[in-house]
Amino acid sequence: MKIMTFILMLAALIVLPILLVAGGVSAVETAVAAPSALPQVLCNRLYLPTIINGAAVGGTAVHPADLITPPGLDMRSAECAGFPDFNGDGYADLVIGAPRKGNFDTGIVQVVYGAATGLNAGDGAVIDDQVWHRQLGGVAPETDDWYGAAVAMGDFNRDGYDDLAVGIPGATIGGLVGAGAVQIIYGSAAGLTNDGIQEWSQANSGISGDPELNANFGAALTSGDFDGDGYADLAIGAHQANVNGDTYAGAVHVLYGRSSGLGALGSELITQDTPGFVASPAEPFDYFGWALAAGDFNGDGVDDLAVGTPFEDNGVGYADAGSVQIFFGKSGNTIGNSGLLILGAVVNPQHWRADSANVEGLMEENDRFGFALAVGDFDGDGYDDLAVGIPYETHGEGAGALAFGGAVNVIMGSANGLEATPANPGRLWHQDLAGMNGDVDTLDRFGWALAAADFDNDGYADLAIGVPGDDYILGIVDTGSTQIVYGSDAGLTTTGNTLHFHASQPTAGDLFGAALFAADFNGDGNADLAVGAPNDAPTAANGGSVFTFYSNATIGLLQMESQTWYPGFNGLTGTAVAADYFGEALPGSPRR
């Protein structure tokens, strides 16, 4: 297996075609007409965690009876929730965060639009790639803003076009460095537009609390319909927020969507000290809200919120062992009667750790259970399942222990929410499992990033696992890899699992797999995968690259069908500069 894999990798590195599109484009376009023809296969054929009251896999979305589509409004936004389609053409678009690009880490976000031929920038693109920064929202960039450290998308105003949320966790608010903010950019037929850009922080009226020094509001983001009204809502992590005097305990804010876009009315603040929801009280340096993911774990048609707390101490000897908490959404007709914080009206929150009943593996100090999260229906039963990254899991004991080799737990959904039973345990995945490609090594950090989607269009979600410390490619240190594990009626299986790698010139320290995002960029019904390699040096040291791999229904993801993206290449606006770390953040994989 190793010899054959080596030969295939070497052949790929020699003959791999790189798609090159020449030319530069303007930074922000707002007047390009949307194409009149829709793709033959709409995105609802993919696994999408936020389909409203519809089958989680392979089904057409069925909207609640009280959601009446206005005349002429295309409701593909609800069907396509779960991946960004900013111009409503049915093809997913790619958002790339580069929070360290620019003078003094001000940061940018670059957007590449999908088409029938896949992602395209520059000449021939329906919409030119766009470069976004804080200034376009009317706020001057500042040192260490980290604009683009986290990105998420959802149709917050339900107009048929997805909108973009950009985390600015280093933003100075009210003179407090690192208080953090989030910028919202709205979609249109011409793609993202600078009309109506919003910036949210704890300085806004209606958002609980006040700006705090180094709270990092906006360091993690996810969207979902937590109140079942058809509008996407936004969960915002502030993992270094102080809670009742506990330094860096962490908090999550939730803003709810409406016809005018995101608003503070009915916004919620969730901490581990929230009354009625105490699974484990807030403690200093828990970093509650480090990772966020949305999905319908109990199949009630309303999204739920998973919150990762990877630095939680679980008793003596288990410092930074980590945990994940699940908050269940609820639909309702009035504010205060729907959403995530409805005491006594919904299933109580769940609290998961590596030592929870029927969860495979052992809880250990420094595991950081909950470092990364991804949602997918891996067994096709209509309930979303949760993949939990444990990239600092140590394999073995004593002198031969492989520290920080990493692992992933997968806990399955049910009518009761996430559930682990003796017959269907929270299975532990790693590269020492029989049938898995690769080997566990020290500092592999398997599970650093996760993404779930149906890559082979068989009706079961599959899981992409980032292994940025992997030395798999020709033994090159930390070049990184991404492992794909495919779903089935029994859940994830080792059958057909594959390793993907740097598509052109891998070098030491690339950290390929540090960020992942899955979506259907060419509208063929098969999910494709974007992989960040933020330390790659295509033209400058640590300039960073993103690779997109395309898939088909026969094989799944294809190593040979790929594109390479960095500023100034393949039609992208800009110039690659040393220490840009381009691709450090993708939707669902915030900067770490």
Coordinates of C-alpha atoms in Angstrom, one line a residue:
M1 CA 0.0 0.0 0.0
K2 CA 2.7 2.4 1.0
I3 CA 4.8 1.8 -2.2
M4 CA 1.8 2.1 -4.5
T5 CA 0.7 5.3 -2.7
F6 CA 4.2 6.7 -3.1
I7 CA 4.1 6.0 -6.8
L8 CA 0.8 7.6 -7.3
M9 CA 1.8 10.7 -5.3
L10 CA 5.0 11.1 -7.3
A11 CA 3.1 10.7 -10.6
A12 CA 0.6 13.4 -9.5
L13 CA 3.4 15.8 -8.5
I14 CA 5.0 15.4 -12.0
V15 CA 2.0 15.5 -14.3
L16 CA -0.6 17.4 -12.3
P17 CA -2.1 20.1 -14.5
I18 CA -2.5 23.4 -12.8
L19 CA -5.4 25.6 -14.0
L20 CA -4.0 29.0 -14.8
V21 CA -6.2 32.0 -15.6
A22 CA -4.3 35.1 -16.4
G23 CA -5.3 38.7 -15.6
G24 CA -6.2 40.9 -12.8
V25 CA -9.6 42.2 -11.6
S26 CA -11.0 45.0 -9.6
A27 CA -11.3 44.5 -5.8
V28 CA -15.1 44.7 -5.5
E29 CA -17.6 44.3 -8.3
T30 CA -21.3 45.2 -7.6
A31 CA -22.8 45.5 -11.1
V32 CA -22.4 42.1 -12.7
A33 CA -25.7 40.6 -13.9
A34 CA -26.5 37.1 -12.6
P35 CA -26.8 34.5 -15.3
S36 CA -30.3 33.7 -16.4
A37 CA -29.9 29.9 -16.7
L38 CA -29.8 27.8 -13.6
P39 CA -27.7 24.7 -13.3
Q40 CA -29.5 21.4 -13.9
V41 CA -28.6 20.1 -10.5
L42 CA -29.4 22.4 -7.5
C43 CA -27.4 22.2 -4.3
N44 CA -30.2 20.5 -2.4
R45 CA -28.9 17.2 -3.7
L46 CA -25.9 17.6 -1.4
Y47 CA -26.0 16.9 2.3
L48 CA -26.8 20.2 3.9
P49 CA -27.2 20.5 7.7
T50 CA -29.5 23.4 7.7
I51 CA -32.3 22.3 5.3
I52 CA -35.6 23.4 7.0
N53 CA -38.0 20.5 7.8
G54 CA -36.6 18.4 5.0
A55 CA -34.7 15.2 4.6
A56 CA -31.1 15.6 5.7
V57 CA -29.8 13.7 2.8
G58 CA -30.9 13.6 -0.8
G59 CA -34.2 15.3 -0.2
T60 CA -35.8 18.5 -1.5
A61 CA -36.3 21.1 1.2
V62 CA -39.9 21.4 2.5
H63 CA -40.5 24.8 4.0
P64 CA -42.7 25.3 7.0
A65 CA -46.3 26.2 6.1
D66 CA -46.0 29.7 7.6
L67 CA -43.1 30.6 5.4
I68 CA -44.8 32.0 2.3
T69 CA -42.5 32.7 -0.6
P70 CA -43.0 36.2 -1.9
P71 CA -43.9 36.4 -5.6
G72 CA -40.8 36.2 -7.7
L73 CA -38.5 35.2 -4.8
D74 CA -36.2 32.2 -5.5
M75 CA -36.1 30.1 -2.4
R76 CA -32.9 28.3 -3.3
S77 CA -31.3 30.2 -0.4
A78 CA -33.1 27.8 2.1
E79 CA -32.2 24.8 0.0
C80 CA -28.6 25.9 -0.4
A81 CA -28.1 26.9 3.3
G82 CA -24.9 25.3 4.4
F83 CA -22.7 26.6 1.6
P84 CA -22.2 30.1 0.3
D85 CA -24.1 31.2 -2.9
F86 CA -23.8 35.0 -2.7
N87 CA -25.2 35.6 -6.2
G88 CA -28.0 33.0 -6.1
D89 CA -26.9 31.1 -9.3
G90 CA -26.8 27.7 -7.6
Y91 CA -23.0 27.4 -7.6
A92 CA -21.1 27.6 -4.3
D93 CA -18.6 30.3 -3.9
L94 CA -15.3 30.1 -2.0
V95 CA -14.4 32.5 0.9
I96 CA -10.7 32.6 1.9
G97 CA -9.6 34.4 5.1
A98 CA -6.2 35.9 5.3
P99 CA -6.2 37.7 8.7
R100 CA -2.5 38.4 8.7
K101 CA -2.4 39.9 5.2
G102 CA -1.8 43.7 4.9
N103 CA 0.1 46.1 7.0
F104 CA 0.4 45.0 10.7
D105 CA -2.1 42.1 10.4
T106 CA -5.1 44.1 9.4
G107 CA -6.4 41.2 7.2
I108 CA -8.5 40.6 4.2
V109 CA -11.1 38.1 2.8
Q110 CA -11.0 37.0 -0.8
V111 CA -14.1 35.6 -2.6
V112 CA -14.0 33.4 -5.7
Y113 CA -17.3 32.7 -7.5
G114 CA -18.4 29.3 -8.6
A115 CA -19.6 28.3 -12.1
A116 CA -20.4 25.3 -14.2
T117 CA -16.7 24.8 -14.8
G118 CA -15.8 25.3 -11.2
L119 CA -14.3 28.2 -9.3
N120 CA -13.2 31.0 -11.7
A121 CA -11.4 34.3 -11.2
G122 CA -10.4 37.0 -13.6
D123 CA -11.0 36.6 -17.4
G124 CA -14.1 34.6 -18.2
A125 CA -15.5 34.7 -14.7
V126 CA -19.2 35.6 -14.3
I127 CA -18.2 37.7 -11.3
D128 CA -14.6 38.7 -10.7
D129 CA -13.0 37.7 -7.5
Q130 CA -13.6 40.2 -4.7
V131 CA -11.2 41.4 -2.0
W132 CA -12.9 42.6 1.2
H133 CA -11.4 44.5 4.1
R134 CA -12.8 46.5 7.1
Q135 CA -12.5 49.8 5.3
L136 CA -15.3 48.9 2.9
G137 CA -17.7 48.9 5.9
G138 CA -16.6 52.5 6.7
V139 CA -14.3 51.6 9.6
A140 CA -10.5 52.2 9.1
P141 CA -8.4 49.0 9.6
E142 CA -6.2 48.9 12.6
T143 CA -3.1 47.0 13.7
D144 CA -3.9 43.4 14.6
D145 CA -7.6 43.5 13.5
W146 CA -7.3 40.0 12.2
Y147 CA -10.1 40.7 9.7
G148 CA -11.1 37.3 8.3
A149 CA -9.9 35.2 11.2
A150 CA -13.3 33.5 11.0
V151 CA -15.9 33.5 8.2
A152 CA -19.4 32.1 7.9
M153 CA -22.4 32.5 5.6
G154 CA -26.1 32.4 5.6
D155 CA -29.2 34.1 4.2
F156 CA -29.8 36.4 7.1
N157 CA -32.5 38.5 5.3
R158 CA -34.0 35.6 3.4
D159 CA -33.8 37.4 0.0
G160 CA -32.5 34.4 -1.9
Y161 CA -28.8 35.4 -1.7
D162 CA -26.4 34.2 0.9
D163 CA -24.6 36.8 3.0
L164 CA -21.1 36.8 4.5
A165 CA -20.1 37.2 8.2
V166 CA -16.5 38.1 8.8
G167 CA -14.9 37.9 12.2
I168 CA -12.5 40.7 13.3
P169 CA -11.5 39.4 16.7
G170 CA -8.6 41.7 17.2
A171 CA -10.7 44.9 16.6
T172 CA -10.3 47.7 19.1
I173 CA -13.7 48.8 20.3
G174 CA -14.1 51.7 22.7
G175 CA -10.3 51.8 23.2
L176 CA -10.2 48.2 24.2
V177 CA -7.7 46.2 22.1
G178 CA -8.9 42.8 21.0
A179 CA -12.5 43.4 22.1
G180 CA -13.6 42.1 18.6
A181 CA -16.3 42.7 16.0
V182 CA -18.1 41.0 13.2
Q183 CA -18.8 42.5 9.7
I184 CA -21.8 41.4 7.7
I185 CA -21.7 41.8 3.9
Y186 CA -25.0 41.1 2.0
G187 CA -25.4 39.2 -1.2
S188 CA -27.2 40.2 -4.4
A189 CA -27.7 39.1 -8.0
A190 CA -24.2 40.6 -8.6
G191 CA -22.7 38.8 -5.6
L192 CA -21.6 40.4 -2.4
T193 CA -22.1 44.2 -2.3
N194 CA -20.9 47.0 -0.1
D195 CA -24.5 48.3 0.2
G196 CA -25.8 48.0 3.8
I197 CA -22.6 46.5 5.4
Q198 CA -23.1 46.1 9.2
E199 CA -20.5 45.9 11.9
W200 CA -21.5 44.3 15.2
S201 CA -19.7 44.3 18.5
Q202 CA -20.7 44.4 22.2
A203 CA -20.8 48.2 21.8
N204 CA -24.0 47.8 19.8
S205 CA -27.3 48.4 21.7
G206 CA -29.1 45.2 22.4
I207 CA -26.1 42.9 22.5
S208 CA -25.4 41.7 26.0
G209 CA -22.4 43.0 28.0
D210 CA -19.8 45.6 27.1
P211 CA -16.7 45.4 25.0
E212 CA -13.9 43.7 26.9
L213 CA -10.1 43.8 26.5
N214 CA -9.0 40.7 24.4
A215 CA -12.5 39.1 24.5
N216 CA -11.9 38.2 20.8
F217 CA -15.6 38.6 19.8
G218 CA -15.8 37.1 16.3
A219 CA -13.0 34.6 16.6
A220 CA -15.4 31.7 15.7
L221 CA -18.6 31.9 13.7
T222 CA -21.4 29.6 12.5
S223 CA -24.8 30.1 11.1
G224 CA -28.0 28.1 11.4
D225 CA -31.8 28.6 11.8
F226 CA -32.0 28.3 15.6
D227 CA -35.6 29.6 15.9
G228 CA -37.1 27.9 12.8
D229 CA -38.4 31.1 11.1
G230 CA -36.6 30.6 7.8
Y231 CA -34.0 33.3 8.4
A232 CA -30.4 32.3 9.0
D233 CA -29.1 33.3 12.4
L234 CA -25.4 33.9 13.5
A235 CA -23.6 32.4 16.5
I236 CA -20.4 34.4 17.4
G237 CA -17.7 33.0 19.6
A238 CA -15.8 35.2 22.1
H239 CA -13.7 32.5 23.6
Q240 CA -11.6 35.0 25.7
A241 CA -14.6 36.7 27.3
N242 CA -14.6 37.0 31.1
V243 CA -17.5 35.4 32.8
N244 CA -18.4 36.4 36.4
G245 CA -14.8 37.2 37.1
D246 CA -13.4 34.1 35.4
T247 CA -10.7 35.2 33.0
Y248 CA -11.0 33.9 29.4
A249 CA -13.9 31.5 30.4
G250 CA -15.5 32.3 27.0
A251 CA -19.0 33.2 25.7
V252 CA -21.2 32.8 22.6
H253 CA -23.5 35.5 21.3
V254 CA -26.4 34.8 18.9
L255 CA -27.9 37.3 16.6
Y256 CA -31.2 36.5 14.8
G257 CA -32.1 37.0 11.2
R258 CA -35.1 39.0 9.9
S259 CA -36.3 40.6 6.7
S260 CA -33.9 43.6 7.3
G261 CA -31.0 41.3 8.0
L262 CA -29.3 40.5 11.3
G263 CA -30.5 42.4 14.3
A264 CA -29.9 42.7 18.0
L265 CA -33.6 42.2 18.9
G266 CA -33.8 38.9 20.8
S267 CA -30.1 38.4 20.8
E268 CA -28.8 35.8 23.3
L269 CA -25.7 35.4 25.4
I270 CA -24.6 31.9 26.3
T271 CA -21.9 31.0 28.8
Q272 CA -21.3 28.0 31.0
D273 CA -22.8 30.0 33.8
T274 CA -26.1 30.7 32.0
P275 CA -28.9 29.9 34.5
G276 CA -30.6 26.6 33.8
F277 CA -27.9 25.5 31.4
V278 CA -25.0 24.7 33.7
A279 CA -23.4 21.4 32.5
S280 CA -20.0 22.5 33.8
P281 CA -19.6 25.9 35.3
A282 CA -17.4 28.6 33.8
E283 CA -13.7 28.4 34.8
P284 CA -10.7 30.6 33.9
F285 CA -9.2 29.7 30.5
D286 CA -11.9 27.3 29.4
Y287 CA -12.2 29.1 26.0
F288 CA -15.9 28.2 25.7
G289 CA -16.8 29.2 22.1
W290 CA -13.5 28.3 20.6
A291 CA -15.3 26.2 18.0
L292 CA -18.9 26.3 16.8
A293 CA -21.1 24.2 14.5
A294 CA -24.8 24.1 13.7
G295 CA -26.9 21.1 12.8
D296 CA -30.2 19.4 13.5
F297 CA -29.2 16.7 15.9
N298 CA -32.7 15.7 17.0
G299 CA -34.5 15.9 13.7
D300 CA -37.1 18.5 14.8
G301 CA -36.5 20.8 11.8
V302 CA -34.7 23.5 13.8
D303 CA -31.0 23.8 14.0
D304 CA -29.0 23.2 17.2
L305 CA -25.7 24.7 18.3
A306 CA -22.5 22.7 19.2
V307 CA -20.0 24.7 21.2
G308 CA -16.4 23.5 21.6
T309 CA -14.5 24.1 24.9
P310 CA -11.2 22.4 24.2
F311 CA -9.3 23.9 27.1
E312 CA -11.8 22.9 29.8
D313 CA -10.3 21.2 32.8
N314 CA -12.2 18.0 33.6
G315 CA -10.9 17.4 37.1
V316 CA -7.5 16.8 38.7
G317 CA -5.1 15.4 36.1
Y318 CA -7.2 16.4 33.2
A319 CA -6.2 19.9 32.4
D320 CA -7.3 21.0 28.9
A321 CA -9.0 17.7 28.3
G322 CA -11.9 19.6 26.7
S323 CA -15.6 19.2 26.1
V324 CA -18.5 20.0 23.8
Q325 CA -21.9 21.3 24.8
I326 CA -25.0 21.1 22.7
F327 CA -27.8 23.7 22.9
F328 CA -31.1 22.8 21.2
G329 CA -33.0 25.2 19.0
K330 CA -36.8 25.7 19.2
S331 CA -39.3 27.3 16.8
G332 CA -41.9 29.7 18.0
N333 CA -44.0 32.7 17.0
T334 CA -42.6 35.4 19.3
I335 CA -39.2 36.6 20.4
G336 CA -38.4 34.9 23.7
N337 CA -40.5 31.8 22.7
S338 CA -37.9 30.5 20.2
G339 CA -34.2 30.1 19.8
L340 CA -31.6 28.5 21.9
L341 CA -32.3 29.7 25.5
I342 CA -35.9 28.6 26.1
L343 CA -35.9 27.3 29.7
G344 CA -38.1 24.3 30.3
A345 CA -39.4 24.2 26.8
V346 CA -36.7 22.2 25.0
V347 CA -34.4 19.3 25.6
N348 CA -31.8 20.3 28.2
P349 CA -28.3 21.0 26.8
Q350 CA -26.0 18.0 26.4
H351 CA -22.4 17.9 27.7
W352 CA -19.9 15.6 25.9
R353 CA -16.4 14.6 27.0
A354 CA -13.9 11.9 26.0
D355 CA -15.1 10.0 29.1
S356 CA -18.8 10.3 28.4
A357 CA -20.7 6.9 28.4
N358 CA -20.0 4.9 25.3
V359 CA -17.7 7.4 23.8
E360 CA -14.6 5.5 22.6
G361 CA -11.1 6.5 23.8
L362 CA -9.7 7.7 27.0
M363 CA -9.8 11.2 28.5
E364 CA -6.3 12.6 28.9
E365 CA -4.7 15.9 29.9
N366 CA -4.1 18.2 26.9
D367 CA -6.4 16.2 24.5
R368 CA -8.4 19.4 23.6
F369 CA -11.6 17.5 22.8
G370 CA -13.7 20.0 20.9
F371 CA -10.9 21.9 19.1
A372 CA -12.7 21.5 15.8
L373 CA -16.3 20.5 14.9
A374 CA -18.2 19.4 11.8
V375 CA -21.8 18.3 11.3
G376 CA -22.9 15.6 8.8
D377 CA -25.5 12.8 8.5
F378 CA -23.0 10.1 8.1
D379 CA -25.5 7.2 8.2
G380 CA -28.3 8.8 6.3
D381 CA -30.9 8.4 9.0
G382 CA -32.1 12.0 8.9
Y383 CA -30.4 13.1 12.1
D384 CA -27.2 15.1 12.0
D385 CA -24.1 13.6 13.6
L386 CA -21.2 15.5 15.2
A387 CA -17.5 15.0 14.4
V388 CA -15.3 16.3 17.3
G389 CA -11.6 17.0 16.6
I390 CA -9.1 16.0 19.3
P391 CA -5.8 17.0 17.5
Y392 CA -3.7 16.8 20.7
E393 CA -4.7 13.2 21.5
T394 CA -1.6 11.1 22.5
H395 CA -1.3 7.5 21.2
G396 CA 0.4 5.0 23.5
E397 CA 2.2 5.5 26.8
G398 CA 5.6 6.0 28.1
A399 CA 8.8 6.4 26.0
G400 CA 7.0 5.2 22.9
A401 CA 4.0 7.5 23.2
L402 CA 3.1 9.5 20.1
A403 CA 2.3 12.9 21.6
F404 CA -0.4 15.0 19.7
G405 CA -0.9 12.4 17.0
G406 CA -4.6 13.3 17.1
A407 CA -8.0 11.7 16.7
V408 CA -11.6 12.4 15.9
N409 CA -14.7 11.2 17.8
V410 CA -18.0 10.9 15.9
I411 CA -21.2 11.0 18.0
M412 CA -24.5 10.1 16.2
G413 CA -27.7 12.0 16.2
S414 CA -31.1 10.6 17.2
A415 CA -34.6 11.8 18.2
N416 CA -33.0 12.5 21.6
G417 CA -30.2 14.5 20.2
L418 CA -26.7 13.2 20.1
E419 CA -26.5 9.7 21.5
A420 CA -23.8 7.1 22.1
T421 CA -24.9 3.6 22.9
P422 CA -23.1 0.2 23.2
A423 CA -24.5 -0.7 19.8
N424 CA -23.7 2.7 18.3
P425 CA -20.8 4.2 20.3
G426 CA -19.1 7.6 19.7
R427 CA -16.5 6.0 17.6
L428 CA -12.8 7.1 17.7
W429 CA -11.1 7.6 14.4
H430 CA -7.3 7.8 13.8
Q431 CA -4.7 6.6 11.4
D432 CA -3.8 3.5 13.4
L433 CA -7.2 2.0 12.7
A434 CA -7.2 -1.1 10.4
G435 CA -8.0 0.0 6.9
M436 CA -7.0 3.6 7.3
N437 CA -4.3 5.1 5.1
G438 CA -1.3 6.6 6.7
D439 CA 0.2 6.2 10.2
V440 CA 0.0 8.1 13.4
D441 CA 3.1 10.1 14.2
T442 CA 4.1 12.6 16.9
L443 CA 2.6 16.1 16.2
D444 CA 0.5 15.0 13.2
R445 CA -2.5 16.8 14.8
F446 CA -5.1 14.6 13.1
G447 CA -8.4 16.4 13.5
W448 CA -7.1 19.9 13.6
A449 CA -9.7 20.9 11.0
L450 CA -12.9 19.1 9.8
A451 CA -15.5 19.4 7.0
A452 CA -18.5 17.2 6.2
A453 CA -20.3 16.8 2.9
D454 CA -21.4 14.1 0.4
F455 CA -18.4 13.9 -1.9
D456 CA -19.6 10.8 -3.8
N457 CA -23.3 11.8 -3.9
D458 CA -24.5 8.5 -2.4
G459 CA -26.8 10.1 0.1
Y460 CA -24.4 9.8 3.0
A461 CA -22.2 12.6 4.4
D462 CA -18.5 12.0 4.3
L463 CA -15.8 13.5 6.6
A464 CA -12.7 15.4 5.6
I465 CA -10.0 15.4 8.3
G466 CA -7.1 17.9 8.3
V467 CA -3.7 16.4 9.4
P468 CA -1.5 19.5 9.0
G469 CA 1.5 18.0 10.9
D470 CA 1.6 14.9 8.7
D471 CA 4.9 13.9 7.1
Y472 CA 3.1 11.6 4.7
I473 CA 4.4 13.2 1.4
L474 CA 7.9 11.8 0.7
G475 CA 8.6 12.1 4.5
I476 CA 8.6 15.9 4.3
V477 CA 8.1 17.3 7.8
D478 CA 4.8 19.0 8.4
T479 CA 3.8 19.2 4.7
G480 CA 0.4 18.0 5.8
S481 CA -2.4 15.9 4.4
T482 CA -6.2 15.6 4.4
Q483 CA -7.9 12.3 5.0
I484 CA -11.4 11.5 3.5
V485 CA -13.5 9.0 5.3
Y486 CA -16.8 8.0 3.5
G487 CA -20.2 7.5 5.0
S488 CA -22.6 4.5 4.7
D489 CA -25.8 3.2 6.2
A490 CA -23.6 2.1 9.1
G491 CA -22.0 5.5 9.4
L492 CA -18.4 6.3 8.6
T493 CA -16.3 3.4 7.2
T494 CA -12.7 2.8 6.4
T495 CA -13.7 1.5 3.0
G496 CA -12.3 3.6 0.2
N497 CA -10.7 6.2 2.5
T498 CA -8.1 8.4 0.8
L499 CA -5.3 10.8 1.6
H500 CA -5.0 14.1 -0.3
F501 CA -2.0 16.3 -0.4
H502 CA -0.3 19.4 -1.7
A503 CA -1.0 19.4 -5.5
S504 CA 2.2 20.9 -6.9
Q505 CA 5.4 21.4 -4.9
P506 CA 5.1 20.3 -1.2
T507 CA 7.7 21.6 1.1
A508 CA 8.4 21.3 4.9
G509 CA 6.0 23.2 7.1
D510 CA 3.3 23.8 4.5
L511 CA 0.6 22.7 7.0
F512 CA -1.7 21.5 4.2
G513 CA -5.0 20.6 5.9
A514 CA -4.9 23.4 8.5
A515 CA -8.3 24.7 7.2
L516 CA -11.0 22.8 5.3
F517 CA -14.3 23.7 3.6
A518 CA -16.6 21.6 1.5
A519 CA -19.2 22.8 -1.1
D520 CA -20.4 22.2 -4.7
F521 CA -18.4 24.8 -6.7
N522 CA -19.5 23.5 -10.1
G523 CA -23.1 22.5 -9.4
D524 CA -22.7 18.9 -10.5
G525 CA -24.3 17.6 -7.3
N526 CA -21.0 16.3 -5.8
A527 CA -19.4 18.2 -3.0
D528 CA -15.9 19.5 -3.6
L529 CA -13.2 20.4 -1.1
A530 CA -11.1 23.5 -0.4
V531 CA -7.9 22.9 1.7
G532 CA -5.8 25.6 3.2
A533 CA -2.0 25.4 3.4
P534 CA -1.3 28.7 5.1
N535 CA 2.5 28.1 5.5
D536 CA 3.0 27.2 1.8
A537 CA 5.6 29.2 -0.1
P538 CA 4.5 29.4 -3.7
T539 CA 6.4 32.6 -4.3
A540 CA 7.2 33.9 -0.8
A541 CA 7.9 32.4 2.6
N542 CA 4.7 31.5 4.4
G543 CA 2.6 33.3 1.7
G544 CA 0.0 30.6 1.9
S545 CA -2.2 28.7 -0.7
V546 CA -5.6 27.2 -1.0
F547 CA -6.2 24.1 -3.1
T548 CA -9.7 23.0 -4.4
F549 CA -10.3 19.3 -5.2
Y550 CA -13.2 18.3 -7.4
S551 CA -15.3 15.1 -7.1
N552 CA -17.5 12.8 -9.0
A553 CA -20.2 10.3 -8.0
T554 CA -18.1 7.3 -9.0
I555 CA -14.9 7.9 -7.0
G556 CA -15.5 10.9 -4.7
L557 CA -12.8 13.4 -4.4
L558 CA -10.1 13.4 -7.0
Q559 CA -6.5 14.3 -6.3
M560 CA -5.8 15.0 -10.0
E561 CA -8.7 17.4 -10.4
S562 CA -7.5 20.4 -8.5
Q563 CA -6.9 24.1 -8.6
T564 CA -4.3 26.2 -6.7
W565 CA -5.2 29.7 -5.4
Y566 CA -3.0 32.5 -4.0
P567 CA -3.0 36.2 -4.7
G568 CA -1.6 37.0 -8.2
F569 CA -2.1 33.4 -9.5
N570 CA -5.0 31.7 -11.3
G571 CA -6.6 35.1 -11.9
L572 CA -6.8 36.2 -8.2
T573 CA -6.4 39.8 -7.5
G574 CA -3.4 40.9 -5.5
T575 CA 0.2 39.8 -4.9
A576 CA 1.6 37.0 -2.7
V577 CA 3.7 38.4 0.1
A578 CA 5.8 36.7 2.7
A579 CA 4.0 35.9 6.0
D580 CA 0.5 36.5 4.5
Y581 CA -0.6 33.0 5.6
F582 CA -3.3 33.1 2.9
G583 CA -5.9 30.4 3.5
E584 CA -5.4 30.4 7.2
A585 CA -9.3 30.6 7.6
L586 CA -12.1 29.0 5.6
P587 CA -15.7 28.7 6.6
G588 CA -15.9 26.3 9.6
S589 CA -12.2 26.4 10.1
P590 CA -11.2 29.7 11.9
R591 CA -7.7 30.7 12.3
R592 CA -5.9 28.9 15.2

